[in-house]
PDB file of C-alpha atoms in Angstrom:
ATOM      1  CA  MET A  65       0.043   0.010  -0.198  1.00  0.00           C
ATOM      2  CA  GLU A  66       1.427   3.367  -1.053  1.00  0.00           C
ATOM      3  CA  HIS A  67      -0.097   6.197   0.836  1.00  0.00           C
ATOM      4  CA  TYR A  68      -2.072   5.416   4.401  1.00  0.00           C
ATOM      5  CA  ILE A  69      -4.085   7.609   6.340  1.00  0.00           C
ATOM      6  CA  THR A  70      -2.327  10.746   7.919  1.00  0.00           C
ATOM      7  CA  GLY A  71      -3.814  12.523  11.489  1.00  0.00           C
ATOM      8  CA  ALA A  72      -3.696  16.045   9.478  1.00  0.00           C
ATOM      9  CA  ALA A  73      -6.980  13.858   7.207  1.00  0.00           C
ATOM     10  CA  ILE A  74      -8.991  12.317  10.239  1.00  0.00           C
ATOM     11  CA  ARG A  75      -9.095  15.339  12.371  1.00  0.00           C
ATOM     12  CA  ALA A  76      -9.617  17.901   9.250  1.00  0.00           C
ATOM     13  CA  LEU A  77     -13.085  15.275   8.042  1.00  0.00           C
ATOM     14  CA  ARG A  78     -13.695  15.031  11.682  1.00  0.00           C
ATOM     15  CA  GLU A  79     -13.808  18.576  11.957  1.00  0.00           C
ATOM     16  CA  GLN A  80     -16.123  18.871   8.693  1.00  0.00           C
ATOM     17  CA  ARG A  81     -18.519  16.535  10.009  1.00  0.00           C
ATOM     18  CA  HIS A  82     -18.719  18.627  13.344  1.00  0.00           C
ATOM     19  CA  MET A  83     -18.070  15.935  15.487  1.00  0.00           C
ATOM     20  CA  THR A  84     -15.418  15.473  18.312  1.00  0.00           C
ATOM     21  CA  GLN A  85     -12.964  12.936  19.082  1.00  0.00           C
ATOM     22  CA  ALA A  86     -15.394  11.407  21.867  1.00  0.00           C
ATOM     23  CA  GLN A  87     -18.037  10.936  19.077  1.00  0.00           C
ATOM     24  CA  LEU A  88     -15.865   9.535  16.566  1.00  0.00           C
ATOM     25  CA  ALA A  89     -14.664   7.284  19.059  1.00  0.00           C
ATOM     26  CA  GLY A  90     -18.031   5.866  20.185  1.00  0.00           C
ATOM     27  CA  LEU A  91     -18.698   5.339  16.228  1.00  0.00           C
ATOM     28  CA  LEU A  92     -15.683   3.002  16.162  1.00  0.00           C
ATOM     29  CA  CYS A  93     -15.966   1.173  19.808  1.00  0.00           C
ATOM     30  CA  VAL A  94     -12.348   3.001  20.515  1.00  0.00           C
ATOM     31  CA  SER A  95     -11.693   5.882  22.833  1.00  0.00           C
ATOM     32  CA  ASP A  96     -10.882   9.526  22.712  1.00  0.00           C
ATOM     33  CA  LYS A  97      -7.167   9.039  23.543  1.00  0.00           C
ATOM     34  CA  THR A  98      -6.842   6.551  20.883  1.00  0.00           C
ATOM     35  CA  ILE A  99      -8.949   9.273  18.303  1.00  0.00           C
ATOM     36  CA  SER A 100      -6.224  11.702  19.680  1.00  0.00           C
ATOM     37  CA  LYS A 101      -2.814   9.761  18.767  1.00  0.00           C
ATOM     38  CA  TRP A 102      -4.180   9.310  15.607  1.00  0.00           C
ATOM     39  CA  GLU A 103      -4.643  12.826  14.475  1.00  0.00           C
ATOM     40  CA  THR A 104      -1.304  14.008  16.681  1.00  0.00           C
ATOM     41  CA  CYS A 105       0.460  11.343  14.693  1.00  0.00           C
ATOM     42  CA  ARG A 106       1.492   9.345  17.712  1.00  0.00           C
ATOM     43  CA  GLY A 107      -0.247   6.011  16.172  1.00  0.00           C
ATOM     44  CA  LEU A 108      -2.396   4.716  13.022  1.00  0.00           C
ATOM     45  CA  PRO A 109      -5.827   3.040  12.745  1.00  0.00           C
ATOM     46  CA  ASP A 110      -5.394  -0.410  12.463  1.00  0.00           C
ATOM     47  CA  LEU A 111      -5.884  -1.640   9.050  1.00  0.00           C
ATOM     48  CA  SER A 112      -9.235  -3.282   9.715  1.00  0.00           C
ATOM     49  CA  LEU A 113     -10.472   0.085  10.946  1.00  0.00           C
ATOM     50  CA  LEU A 114     -10.067   1.898   7.980  1.00  0.00           C
ATOM     51  CA  GLU A 115     -13.398   0.851   6.437  1.00  0.00           C
ATOM     52  CA  PRO A 116     -15.397   1.768   9.451  1.00  0.00           C
ATOM     53  CA  LEU A 117     -13.389   5.087   9.709  1.00  0.00           C
ATOM     54  CA  ALA A 118     -14.368   6.083   6.434  1.00  0.00           C
ATOM     55  CA  GLY A 119     -18.070   5.043   6.899  1.00  0.00           C
ATOM     56  CA  ALA A 120     -18.042   7.235  10.257  1.00  0.00           C
ATOM     57  CA  LEU A 121     -16.476  10.048   8.227  1.00  0.00           C
ATOM     58  CA  HIS A 122     -18.733   9.729   4.994  1.00  0.00           C
ATOM     59  CA  VAL A 123     -15.785   9.284   2.905  1.00  0.00           C
ATOM     60  CA  SER A 124     -14.717   6.268   0.816  1.00  0.00           C
ATOM     61  CA  VAL A 125     -11.359   4.172   1.835  1.00  0.00           C
ATOM     62  CA  PRO A 126      -9.806   5.828  -1.489  1.00  0.00           C
ATOM     63  CA  GLU A 127     -10.864   9.048  -0.334  1.00  0.00           C
ATOM     64  CA  LEU A 128      -9.719   8.445   3.127  1.00  0.00           C
ATOM     65  CA  LEU A 129      -6.463   6.924   2.171  1.00  0.00           C
ATOM     66  CA  SER A 130      -5.334  10.233  -0.098  1.00  0.00           C
ATOM     67  CA  GLY A 131      -7.008  12.526   1.960  1.00  0.00           C
ATOM     68  CA  GLU A 132      -9.071  14.504  -0.599  1.00  0.00           C
ATOM     69  CA  GLN A 133     -12.561  14.556  -0.169  1.00  0.00           C
ATOM     70  CA  ILE A 134     -14.972  14.898  -3.210  1.00  0.00           C
ATOM     71  CA  ILE A 135     -17.709  17.113  -2.303  1.00  0.00           C
ATOM     72  CA  ASN A 136     -21.410  16.324  -4.076  1.00  0.00           C
ATOM     73  CA  ARG A 137     -25.009  17.031  -3.401  1.00  0.00           C
ATOM     74  CA  ASN A 138     -25.864  13.397  -1.272  1.00  0.00           C
ATOM     75  CA  ARG A 139     -22.637  11.620  -0.319  1.00  0.00           C
ATOM     76  CA  GLY A 140     -24.916   8.819   0.814  1.00  0.00           C
ATOM     77  CA  ALA A 141     -25.995   7.768  -2.605  1.00  0.00           C
ATOM     78  CA  ASN A 142     -25.174   9.750  -5.891  1.00  0.00           C
ATOM     79  CA  PHE A 143     -24.478   7.821  -8.888  1.00  0.00           C
ATOM     80  CA  LEU A 144     -24.059  11.261 -10.632  1.00  0.00           C
ATOM     81  CA  ARG A 145     -20.217  11.026  -9.260  1.00  0.00           C
ATOM     82  CA  THR A 146     -20.136   8.294 -11.780  1.00  0.00           C
ATOM     83  CA  SER A 147     -16.548   6.807 -12.706  1.00  0.00           C
ATOM     84  CA  LEU A 148     -16.052   4.051 -15.501  1.00  0.00           C
ATOM     85  CA  TYR A 149     -13.355   1.538 -16.413  1.00  0.00           C
ATOM     86  CA  VAL A 150     -13.067  -1.146 -18.528  1.00  0.00           C
ATOM     87  CA  CYS A 151     -10.449  -3.512 -18.633  1.00  0.00           C
ATOM     88  CA  PRO A 152      -8.432  -4.210 -22.256  1.00  0.00           C
ATOM     89  CA  VAL A 153      -7.720  -7.903 -21.717  1.00  0.00           C
ATOM     90  CA  CYS A 154     -11.316  -9.267 -20.843  1.00  0.00           C
ATOM     91  CA  GLY A 155     -13.298  -5.913 -21.627  1.00  0.00           C
ATOM     92  CA  ASN A 156     -15.383  -5.824 -17.990  1.00  0.00           C
ATOM     93  CA  VAL A 157     -16.956  -2.903 -17.608  1.00  0.00           C
ATOM     94  CA  LEU A 158     -16.875  -1.858 -13.730  1.00  0.00           C
ATOM     95  CA  HIS A 159     -18.355   0.993 -12.205  1.00  0.00           C
ATOM     96  CA  ALA A 160     -17.753   3.261  -9.084  1.00  0.00           C
ATOM     97  CA  ALA A 161     -19.522   6.097  -7.148  1.00  0.00           C
ATOM     98  CA  GLY A 162     -16.523   8.215  -7.039  1.00  0.00           C
ATOM     99  CA  GLU A 163     -12.989   7.522  -6.876  1.00  0.00           C
ATOM    100  CA  ALA A 164     -11.479   4.039  -6.316  1.00  0.00           C
ATOM    101  CA  ALA A 165      -8.624   1.691  -7.378  1.00  0.00           C
ATOM    102  CA  ILE A 166      -9.848  -0.419  -9.512  1.00  0.00           C
ATOM    103  CA  SER A 167      -7.743  -3.235 -11.232  1.00  0.00           C
ATOM    104  CA  CYS A 168      -8.648  -6.067 -13.492  1.00  0.00           C
ATOM    105  CA  CYS A 169      -6.598  -9.387 -14.951  1.00  0.00           C
ATOM    106  CA  GLY A 170      -3.761  -7.863 -13.356  1.00  0.00           C
ATOM    107  CA  VAL A 171      -4.259  -4.539 -14.698  1.00  0.00           C
ATOM    108  CA  ALA A 172      -4.535  -1.225 -12.777  1.00  0.00           C
ATOM    109  CA  LEU A 173      -7.028   0.699 -14.607  1.00  0.00           C
ATOM    110  CA  PRO A 174      -7.365   4.361 -15.032  1.00  0.00           C
ATOM    111  CA  PRO A 175     -11.329   5.903 -15.076  1.00  0.00           C
ATOM    112  CA  LEU A 176     -11.993   6.243 -18.522  1.00  0.00           C
ATOM    113  CA  GLU A 177     -12.332  10.304 -19.970  1.00  0.00           C
ATOM    114  CA  ALA A 178     -15.721  10.680 -21.771  1.00  0.00           C
ATOM    115  CA  GLU A 179     -16.288  12.570 -24.499  1.00  0.00           C
ATOM    116  CA  GLU A 180     -18.760  14.807 -26.257  1.00  0.00           C
ATOM    117  CA  PRO A 181     -20.246  13.296 -29.116  1.00  0.00           C
ATOM    118  CA  ASP A 182     -19.577  13.969 -32.740  1.00  0.00           C
ATOM    119  CA  GLU A 183     -21.382  13.150 -35.390  1.00  0.00           C
ATOM    120  CA  ALA A 184     -20.552   9.656 -36.022  1.00  0.00           C
ATOM    121  CA  HIS A 185     -21.801   8.884 -32.139  1.00  0.00           C
ATOM    122  CA  ALA A 186     -24.908  10.905 -32.002  1.00  0.00           C
ATOM    123  CA  LEU A 187     -28.195   9.694 -30.058  1.00  0.00           C
ATOM    124  CA  GLN A 188     -31.318   9.505 -31.167  1.00  0.00           C
ATOM    125  CA  ALA A 189     -34.065   9.147 -28.672  1.00  0.00           C
ATOM    126  CA  GLU A 190     -37.731   8.461 -27.908  1.00  0.00           C
ATOM    127  CA  GLU A 191     -40.126   7.683 -24.888  1.00  0.00           C
ATOM    128  CA  LEU A 192     -42.460   4.685 -25.784  1.00  0.00           C
ATOM    129  CA  ASP A 193     -43.851   2.227 -24.047  1.00  0.00           C
ATOM    130  CA  GLY A 194     -43.069   3.790 -20.567  1.00  0.00           C
ATOM    131  CA  GLU A 195     -39.233   3.726 -21.254  1.00  0.00           C
ATOM    132  CA  TYR A 196     -36.921   5.763 -22.542  1.00  0.00           C
ATOM    133  CA  VAL A 197     -35.404   4.633 -25.435  1.00  0.00           C
ATOM    134  CA  VAL A 198     -31.813   5.621 -27.091  1.00  0.00           C
ATOM    135  CA  SER A 199     -30.098   4.624 -29.874  1.00  0.00           C
ATOM    136  CA  LEU A 200     -27.598   5.158 -32.466  1.00  0.00           C
ATOM    137  CA  PRO A 201     -27.038   4.549 -36.237  1.00  0.00           C
ATOM    138  CA  HIS A 202     -23.412   3.537 -35.356  1.00  0.00           C
ATOM    139  CA  GLU A 203     -21.879   0.317 -37.157  1.00  0.00           C
ATOM    140  CA  MET A 204     -22.230  -2.872 -35.398  1.00  0.00           C
ATOM    141  CA  SER A 205     -19.466  -5.037 -36.879  1.00  0.00           C
ATOM    142  CA  LYS A 206     -17.316  -7.902 -35.260  1.00  0.00           C
ATOM    143  CA  THR A 207     -14.394  -5.009 -35.469  1.00  0.00           C
ATOM    144  CA  HIS A 208     -15.959  -1.572 -34.839  1.00  0.00           C
ATOM    145  CA  PHE A 209     -19.095  -1.469 -32.729  1.00  0.00           C
ATOM    146  CA  ILE A 210     -21.006   0.126 -29.522  1.00  0.00           C
ATOM    147  CA  SER A 211     -20.160  -2.025 -26.208  1.00  0.00           C
ATOM    148  CA  TRP A 212     -22.809  -1.063 -23.944  1.00  0.00           C
ATOM    149  CA  MET A 213     -24.755   2.366 -23.081  1.00  0.00           C
ATOM    150  CA  ALA A 214     -25.440   3.428 -19.122  1.00  0.00           C
ATOM    151  CA  ARG A 215     -27.424   5.683 -17.624  1.00  0.00           C
ATOM    152  CA  SER A 216     -26.214   7.659 -14.240  1.00  0.00           C
ATOM    153  CA  ALA A 217     -29.148   9.379 -12.395  1.00  0.00           C
ATOM    154  CA  SER A 218     -28.685  10.736  -8.770  1.00  0.00           C
ATOM    155  CA  ASP A 219     -30.262   7.210  -6.974  1.00  0.00           C
ATOM    156  CA  ARG A 220     -28.945   4.654  -9.897  1.00  0.00           C
ATOM    157  CA  PHE A 221     -27.151   3.555 -12.013  1.00  0.00           C
ATOM    158  CA  GLU A 222     -28.237   1.474 -15.048  1.00  0.00           C
ATOM    159  CA  LEU A 223     -25.921  -0.836 -17.834  1.00  0.00           C
ATOM    160  CA  VAL A 224     -26.987  -2.389 -21.268  1.00  0.00           C
ATOM    161  CA  LYS A 225     -24.270  -4.657 -22.572  1.00  0.00           C
ATOM    162  CA  LEU A 226     -24.636  -4.385 -26.688  1.00  0.00           C
ATOM    163  CA  TYR A 227     -23.385  -6.982 -28.657  1.00  0.00           C
ATOM    164  CA  PRO A 228     -21.770  -6.750 -32.584  1.00  0.00           C
ATOM    165  CA  GLU A 229     -24.460  -7.350 -35.222  1.00  0.00           C
ATOM    166  CA  GLY A 230     -26.974  -6.868 -32.362  1.00  0.00           C
ATOM    167  CA  ALA A 231     -29.308  -3.388 -32.649  1.00  0.00           C
ATOM    168  CA  CYS A 232     -27.146  -0.143 -31.187  1.00  0.00           C
ATOM    169  CA  GLN A 233     -30.491   0.109 -28.714  1.00  0.00           C
ATOM    170  CA  ALA A 234     -31.111   0.563 -25.620  1.00  0.00           C
ATOM    171  CA  ARG A 235     -33.772   1.381 -22.857  1.00  0.00           C
ATOM    172  CA  PHE A 236     -33.712   2.932 -19.657  1.00  0.00           C
ATOM    173  CA  SER A 237     -36.165   4.010 -16.861  1.00  0.00           C
ATOM    174  CA  LEU A 238     -37.815   7.432 -17.160  1.00  0.00           C
ATOM    175  CA  ARG A 239     -37.595   8.506 -13.916  1.00  0.00           C
ATOM    176  CA  GLY A 240     -35.469  11.423 -12.734  1.00  0.00           C
ATOM    177  CA  THR A 241     -32.589  12.943 -15.090  1.00  0.00           C
ATOM    178  CA  GLY A 242     -28.875  12.496 -14.976  1.00  0.00           C
ATOM    179  CA  ASP A 243     -26.188  11.403 -17.426  1.00  0.00           C
ATOM    180  CA  LEU A 244     -25.956   8.941 -20.558  1.00  0.00           C
ATOM    181  CA  TYR A 245     -22.820   7.066 -21.488  1.00  0.00           C
ATOM    182  CA  TRP A 246     -21.850   4.756 -24.252  1.00  0.00           C
ATOM    183  CA  TYR A 247     -18.686   3.344 -25.271  1.00  0.00           C
ATOM    184  CA  CYS A 248     -17.417   2.922 -29.066  1.00  0.00           C
ATOM    185  CA  ASN A 249     -14.575   0.046 -28.820  1.00  0.00           C
ATOM    186  CA  ARG A 250     -12.319   2.191 -31.118  1.00  0.00           C
ATOM    187  CA  HIS A 251     -13.105   5.831 -30.246  1.00  0.00           C
ATOM    188  CA  GLY A 252     -13.820   5.525 -26.568  1.00  0.00           C
ATOM    189  CA  LEU A 253     -16.334   6.868 -23.871  1.00  0.00           C
ATOM    190  CA  PHE A 254     -19.016   9.804 -24.566  1.00  0.00           C
ATOM    191  CA  ARG A 255     -21.189  11.397 -22.389  1.00  0.00           C
ATOM    192  CA  GLN A 256     -24.517  13.292 -22.998  1.00  0.00           C
ATOM    193  CA  LYS A 257     -26.531  14.962 -19.958  1.00  0.00           C
ATOM    194  CA  LEU A 258     -30.125  14.348 -19.467  1.00  0.00           C
ATOM    195  CA  SER A 259     -32.834  17.405 -20.109  1.00  0.00           C
ATOM    196  CA  ARG A 260     -35.905  17.070 -19.181  1.00  0.00           C
ATOM    197  CA  GLY A 261     -36.273  13.244 -20.281  1.00  0.00           C
ATOM    198  CA  ARG A 262     -34.303  13.648 -23.424  1.00  0.00           C
ATOM    199  CA  PRO A 263     -30.457  14.118 -23.933  1.00  0.00           C
ATOM    200  CA  ALA A 264     -29.352  17.660 -24.830  1.00  0.00           C
ATOM    201  CA  GLY A 265     -29.285  18.359 -28.177  1.00  0.00           C
ATOM    202  CA  THR A 266     -30.674  15.088 -29.273  1.00  0.00           C
ATOM    203  CA  GLN A 267     -33.796  14.894 -31.219  1.00  0.00           C
ATOM    204  CA  PRO A 268     -36.850  12.522 -30.780  1.00  0.00           C
ATOM    205  CA  ALA A 269     -36.781   9.740 -33.414  1.00  0.00           C
ATOM    206  CA  ARG A 270     -38.785   6.750 -34.228  1.00  0.00           C
ATOM    207  CA  ILE A 271     -37.609   3.652 -32.722  1.00  0.00           C
ATOM    208  CA  PRO A 272     -39.744   0.017 -32.924  1.00  0.00           C
ATOM    209  CA  PRO A 273     -40.343  -1.789 -30.017  1.00  0.00           C
ATOM    210  CA  ASP A 274     -38.335  -4.924 -29.682  1.00  0.00           C
ATOM    211  CA  PRO A 275     -39.676  -7.885 -31.475  1.00  0.00           C
ATOM    212  CA  ALA A 276     -41.710 -10.334 -29.467  1.00  0.00           C
TER     213      ALA A 276
END
């Protein structure tokens, strides 16, 4: 492990939560003297306490270790902080609601950087049969295809896996707003915000329902 929690980070995060050392100690079933030792660099929390400590301070374990807190509208459950990862070895898609240390097939994965869609990757969208349907007029060959589409909102994350020679289309819940993501195996990740039930800048398109 390259980084470990510092006393300054514990104190700063505790004070941001307006907690006393005694209150934090009570949540972790340790003494307030133990908290004082951590914050004054006269001791370090055991590895087994990192997850409970992060939970008590309302941060993730990676944020606790780095000492950096990401501020957002709802730390308890907010998938608008979505980070997405794709393994170049097996193609596995991994999602995190914030910063994380992600690896797959022995490879440390960086979070994907989403781009604004160009003309070749522009969405078409429509509300249909009580769902939100998006599609792309994109090639779906075995060598060039859209691998998956996803929708991230404040209270949910939905991902639909697509396959070469299949339909370049996905259906999502109509509830709320958020972001749409889609991944091209050649050109990477694209993102577009939902605006009043439709991605900003898209035009409605008649999309036939899936065959029975």
